[in-house]
Each structure stands twice: as structure tokens, then as C-alpha cells.
Short mmCIF file of C-alpha atoms in Angstrom, two decimals:
data_model
loop_
_atom_site.label_atom_id
_atom_site.label_comp_id
_atom_site.label_asym_id
_atom_site.label_seq_id
_atom_site.Cartn_x
_atom_site.Cartn_y
_atom_site.Cartn_z
CA UNK A 30 166.76 49.24 158.09
CA UNK A 31 165.22 52.70 157.94
CA UNK A 32 162.39 53.55 160.33
CA UNK A 33 159.07 53.32 158.49
CA UNK A 34 158.13 56.94 159.12
CA UNK A 35 161.08 58.10 157.02
CA UNK A 36 159.45 56.77 153.87
CA UNK A 37 157.10 59.74 153.90
CA UNK A 38 160.11 61.98 153.25
CA UNK A 39 160.41 60.60 149.70
CA UNK A 40 157.52 62.52 148.20
CA UNK A 41 158.31 65.67 150.14
CA UNK A 42 161.91 65.87 149.00
CA UNK A 43 160.96 65.01 145.44
CA UNK A 44 158.84 68.14 145.49
CA UNK A 45 161.75 70.06 147.00
CA UNK A 46 163.90 68.95 144.08
CA UNK A 47 161.22 70.19 141.66
CA UNK A 48 161.08 73.58 143.34
CA UNK A 49 164.87 73.79 143.42
CA UNK A 50 165.03 72.96 139.72
CA UNK A 51 162.62 75.77 138.95
CA UNK A 52 164.67 78.08 141.15
CA UNK A 53 167.85 77.28 139.24
CA UNK A 54 166.30 77.23 135.78
CA UNK A 55 164.27 80.41 136.10
CA UNK A 56 166.65 82.32 138.33
CA UNK A 57 164.19 83.14 141.09
CA UNK A 58 163.67 82.08 144.66
CA UNK A 59 160.61 79.95 145.23
CA UNK A 60 158.94 78.86 148.45
CA UNK A 61 155.62 77.97 149.98
CA UNK A 62 153.72 79.32 152.95
CA UNK A 63 150.57 78.18 154.73
CA UNK A 64 148.49 80.20 157.16
CA UNK A 65 148.92 77.38 159.69
CA UNK A 66 152.72 77.41 159.57
CA UNK A 67 155.26 80.13 160.33
CA UNK A 68 157.15 81.95 157.61
CA UNK A 69 159.89 79.62 156.29
CA UNK A 70 163.27 80.39 157.79
CA UNK A 71 164.92 80.69 154.38
CA UNK A 72 162.80 83.80 153.69
CA UNK A 73 161.97 83.24 150.05
CA UNK A 74 159.08 84.65 148.04
CA UNK A 75 155.63 83.16 148.54
CA UNK A 76 154.07 81.16 145.71
CA UNK A 77 151.20 79.51 147.57
CA UNK A 78 148.96 80.47 150.46
CA UNK A 79 146.27 78.24 151.94
CA UNK A 80 143.60 79.95 154.04
CA UNK A 81 140.02 79.30 155.13
CA UNK A 82 136.95 81.47 154.64
CA UNK A 83 134.21 82.07 157.21
CA UNK A 84 132.48 78.83 156.19
CA UNK A 85 135.59 76.80 156.84
CA UNK A 86 136.28 76.15 153.15
CA UNK A 87 139.93 76.00 152.19
CA UNK A 88 141.05 78.63 149.70
CA UNK A 89 144.31 78.33 147.79
CA UNK A 90 145.99 81.35 146.27
CA UNK A 91 148.98 81.00 143.98
CA UNK A 92 151.45 83.76 143.19
CA UNK A 93 153.75 83.19 140.24
CA UNK A 94 154.23 86.69 138.85
CA UNK A 95 157.86 86.70 140.03
CA UNK A 96 158.77 83.52 138.12
CA UNK A 97 160.68 84.57 135.03
CA UNK A 98 163.46 83.09 132.84
CA UNK A 99 167.01 83.85 133.93
CA UNK A 100 168.25 83.73 130.33
CA UNK A 101 168.13 86.80 128.11
CA UNK A 102 165.74 87.20 125.19
CA UNK A 103 168.73 86.92 122.87
CA UNK A 104 169.70 83.57 124.40
CA UNK A 105 166.10 82.37 124.18
CA UNK A 106 165.94 83.30 120.49
CA UNK A 107 169.07 81.28 119.78
CA UNK A 108 167.75 78.31 121.78
CA UNK A 109 164.45 78.32 119.89
CA UNK A 110 166.10 78.49 116.47
CA UNK A 111 168.63 75.79 117.39
CA UNK A 112 165.82 73.46 118.43
CA UNK A 113 164.19 73.83 115.02
CA UNK A 114 167.53 73.08 113.37
CA UNK A 115 167.90 69.90 115.42
CA UNK A 116 164.49 68.48 114.61
CA UNK A 117 164.13 69.72 111.02
CA UNK A 118 167.66 70.01 109.65
CA UNK A 119 169.46 73.15 108.52
CA UNK A 120 167.80 73.52 105.11
CA UNK A 121 164.21 73.24 106.34
CA UNK A 122 164.87 75.33 109.45
CA UNK A 123 165.64 78.32 107.22
CA UNK A 124 161.92 78.56 106.43
CA UNK A 125 161.08 79.35 110.06
CA UNK A 126 161.95 82.55 111.89
CA UNK A 127 161.33 82.22 115.63
CA UNK A 128 161.36 85.27 117.89
CA UNK A 129 160.76 85.69 121.62
CA UNK A 130 158.91 88.91 122.48
CA UNK A 131 157.70 89.09 126.08
CA UNK A 132 155.48 92.07 125.20
CA UNK A 133 153.34 89.94 122.89
CA UNK A 134 150.69 89.61 125.61
CA UNK A 135 149.97 91.49 128.83
CA UNK A 136 148.69 88.29 130.41
CA UNK A 137 150.93 85.91 132.39
CA UNK A 138 149.72 83.13 130.11
CA UNK A 139 151.86 82.19 127.12
CA UNK A 140 150.83 83.05 123.57
CA UNK A 141 152.21 82.84 120.05
CA UNK A 142 151.53 84.49 116.69
CA UNK A 143 152.05 82.73 113.36
CA UNK A 144 152.38 84.86 110.24
CA UNK A 145 153.13 84.00 106.63
CA UNK A 146 151.81 86.01 103.71
CA UNK A 147 153.60 85.06 100.53
CA UNK A 148 157.32 84.41 100.44
CA UNK A 149 158.87 81.29 101.94
CA UNK A 150 159.40 82.28 105.60
CA UNK A 151 157.01 81.48 108.44
CA UNK A 152 157.37 84.08 111.19
CA UNK A 153 156.64 82.79 114.69
CA UNK A 154 156.58 85.10 117.69
CA UNK A 155 156.05 83.84 121.25
CA UNK A 156 156.15 85.64 124.56
CA UNK A 157 158.45 82.89 125.86
CA UNK A 158 160.83 80.42 124.28
CA UNK A 159 158.39 77.58 124.98
CA UNK A 160 155.55 79.53 123.39
CA UNK A 161 157.61 80.26 120.27
CA UNK A 162 158.70 76.64 119.87
CA UNK A 163 155.19 75.30 120.45
CA UNK A 164 153.96 77.81 117.85
CA UNK A 165 156.36 76.26 115.35
CA UNK A 166 155.08 72.80 116.28
CA UNK A 167 151.48 73.98 115.86
CA UNK A 168 152.20 75.08 112.30
CA UNK A 169 154.11 71.87 111.59
CA UNK A 170 151.18 69.69 112.73
CA UNK A 171 148.18 71.65 111.51
CA UNK A 172 149.47 73.19 108.28
CA UNK A 173 152.20 70.81 107.10
CA UNK A 174 150.90 67.48 108.46
CA UNK A 175 154.21 66.93 110.24
CA UNK A 176 154.62 64.76 113.31
CA UNK A 177 157.27 64.43 116.03
CA UNK A 178 156.91 61.77 118.71
CA UNK A 179 158.94 59.55 121.04
CA UNK A 180 160.09 57.13 118.36
CA UNK A 181 158.97 58.33 114.96
CA UNK A 182 158.93 61.56 112.96
CA UNK A 183 156.91 62.35 109.84
CA UNK A 184 158.77 65.24 108.25
CA UNK A 185 158.08 64.80 104.56
CA UNK A 186 156.67 68.27 104.04
CA UNK A 187 154.94 69.87 101.04
CA UNK A 188 156.95 72.04 98.68
CA UNK A 189 154.74 75.07 99.37
CA UNK A 190 154.01 76.26 102.89
CA UNK A 191 150.47 77.63 103.42
CA UNK A 192 149.93 81.26 104.40
CA UNK A 193 148.80 81.84 107.96
CA UNK A 194 147.90 84.66 110.32
CA UNK A 195 146.79 83.30 113.68
CA UNK A 196 147.20 84.25 117.34
CA UNK A 197 146.79 81.59 120.04
CA UNK A 198 146.94 81.98 123.82
CA UNK A 199 147.45 79.05 126.19
CA UNK A 200 144.59 78.45 128.67
CA UNK A 201 147.05 78.00 131.56
CA UNK A 202 150.41 79.56 132.37
CA UNK A 203 152.05 76.31 133.52
CA UNK A 204 151.74 73.00 131.65
CA UNK A 205 152.92 70.05 133.74
CA UNK A 206 154.47 66.94 132.26
CA UNK A 207 155.67 63.62 133.65
CA UNK A 208 155.17 61.50 136.73
CA UNK A 209 157.65 60.07 139.22
CA UNK A 210 157.74 56.55 137.76
CA UNK A 211 159.01 57.56 134.32
CA UNK A 212 162.31 58.63 135.88
CA UNK A 213 163.23 55.00 136.54
CA UNK A 214 161.57 52.87 133.91
CA UNK A 215 162.72 55.00 130.97
CA UNK A 216 164.93 58.00 131.62
CA UNK A 217 167.57 56.30 133.73
CA UNK A 218 168.93 54.42 130.71
CA UNK A 219 169.18 57.37 128.33
CA UNK A 220 172.28 59.08 126.96
CA UNK A 221 172.45 62.81 126.24
CA UNK A 222 171.24 62.48 122.63
CA UNK A 223 168.04 60.82 123.83
CA UNK A 224 167.64 63.32 126.65
CA UNK A 225 168.03 66.25 124.27
CA UNK A 226 165.38 64.85 121.95
CA UNK A 227 162.99 64.43 124.88
CA UNK A 228 163.56 67.95 126.19
CA UNK A 229 162.97 69.28 122.68
CA UNK A 230 159.73 67.31 122.53
CA UNK A 231 158.58 68.84 125.81
CA UNK A 232 159.13 72.32 124.45
CA UNK A 233 157.46 71.49 121.12
CA UNK A 234 154.34 70.43 123.00
CA UNK A 235 154.31 73.48 125.23
CA UNK A 236 155.34 71.91 128.53
CA UNK A 237 157.16 74.32 130.82
CA UNK A 238 156.92 72.60 134.21
CA UNK A 239 158.58 69.19 134.41
CA UNK A 240 159.11 66.96 137.43
CA UNK A 241 162.83 66.90 138.26
CA UNK A 242 163.67 63.94 140.47
CA UNK A 243 167.14 63.14 139.17
CA UNK A 244 169.59 63.10 142.06
CA UNK A 245 166.92 63.24 144.76
CA UNK A 246 168.65 60.41 146.62
CA UNK A 247 171.48 62.84 147.40
CA UNK A 248 168.99 65.03 149.25
CA UNK A 249 167.57 62.03 151.11
CA UNK A 250 171.09 60.96 152.11
CA UNK A 251 171.84 64.36 153.61
CA UNK A 252 168.58 64.39 155.57
CA UNK A 253 168.96 60.82 156.81
CA UNK A 254 172.52 61.55 157.98
CA UNK A 255 171.24 64.56 159.91
CA UNK A 256 168.65 62.28 161.51
CA UNK A 257 171.43 60.04 162.80
CA UNK A 258 171.50 57.15 160.33
CA UNK A 259 174.82 55.73 159.22
CA UNK A 260 175.96 55.77 155.62
CA UNK A 261 175.75 51.96 155.54
CA UNK A 262 172.12 51.98 156.71
CA UNK A 263 171.27 54.51 154.02
CA UNK A 264 173.15 52.57 151.32
CA UNK A 265 171.27 49.39 152.25
CA UNK A 266 168.00 51.25 151.85
CA UNK A 267 168.58 52.68 148.38
CA UNK A 268 167.81 50.38 145.48
CA UNK A 269 169.29 50.47 142.00
CA UNK A 270 168.44 53.31 139.59
CA UNK A 271 165.57 51.36 138.02
CA UNK A 272 163.69 51.33 141.33
CA UNK A 273 164.36 54.74 142.86
CA UNK A 274 161.03 56.14 141.70
#
């Protein structure tokens, strides 16, 4: 039986997994620092500082300017176009030209530009791959009455695509999706085809920060072993995959 105080580690290490996932996916070191704690021994870049003003009010400052994709613009362009092919099919996807241009906006916040004037190609430029893909989805929903959801797609589109010239900037740089429970009551039973569809749906809706708890029990195991628990004690504690969250 695990000591009760160890249960508080669950949330902490879930957040560690999230930060690690961002680190791996975006190719940058991420860490946190508080004015009340020493600099972390791993010496990574600071993303959050918590201080107090003269009135005792807590002030949080977040630094994310160093967080950037590790993939090249060329790779992002291919990923964006392949997503459209998956959800729309090869023939329809030819009507959409997605491009990632990180000079589209000087702001850290994502933006996309939709342009079609005559012809049969909708040009979509985003400053990130998520922005470009969500720009495609915006046109699909608002100009073609298309719909992509968990279980049903409405992709019977008109023969003629409307002209458009619109620039949209996201109100926030990071758009968070998911909670810890979904990992167990839905995701744990999925195969790759279902996972790929879900990841595509996240991108289509502009989400670029997703809770990553898969495999967190491996981190807990390592910590519990370092705290002196036996492997049998740890194994008795862990439930099946439907209850880990």
C-alpha cells in the first residue's frame, strides 16, 4: 500500500509529462521558476515567474518566446497538405493550397490569411502549421458549410467555392485542449487510425497545447522506486488503463 502523501505526486508528474511532451515536440527546453524557489538544477529556460508586488499581490509572468517548432517549414507544409488529403480525399484536397509562412505576423499569436479570387484554388497561409490547418477548417465551415466532428463528417460541398480575402488572428497564442479523465475513458481503447483522426481534429480546431499523460505511470514508477518502494508495492497500486486518470 502506498503512503497517502504519495498520491499528490500524480498531478505533479502529469504536468511534468506535459512539459516533456512540449519539449520533445517543439525542440526546446522548458522549465519553471518561482521567486520562492532556487533555480532548477537542470538549468533550463524559464517560462514562468511568480513574484509579489509591494501590496503583496501575486504577479505571474510567462515567457514563451523561445518555444518554436523543431520541424522545418518544408516539413510543416507537407504535414498541413497531407492532413487535408486525409480528411477531404485527394480530389477535393487539390482545391486547397496550404502554406506555412512564419513572417505572416510579427506577433507571437497565430494568424492565417484566406485568399481566393476566381479560379478553383483556395490559398491558405498560416504562420504555423496549426494556423494554416485551422484556416482551412474556417473556410470549410463558414464558406462551404462543411463539418468535421468526433463521429460524423458533412463533406458534401458545393460545386463552386466562394471567393474570399480575409485575415484572422487568434486571440491567444496557446489553445489548450483536453482534461486528464479523457485519457482513460476514451483514448485508451483507440487504435492508430482513431488517434490520427483525433489529432487531425485538434489541429483543424486550432488546438496547439494538449495534455499528454500517456505513459505517466512509467514516471511514477521511477520516482516511487527512488523513494524506496518495491516493484510489487507499485504494481499493486496501479489500476488498469481505464482507471489511471
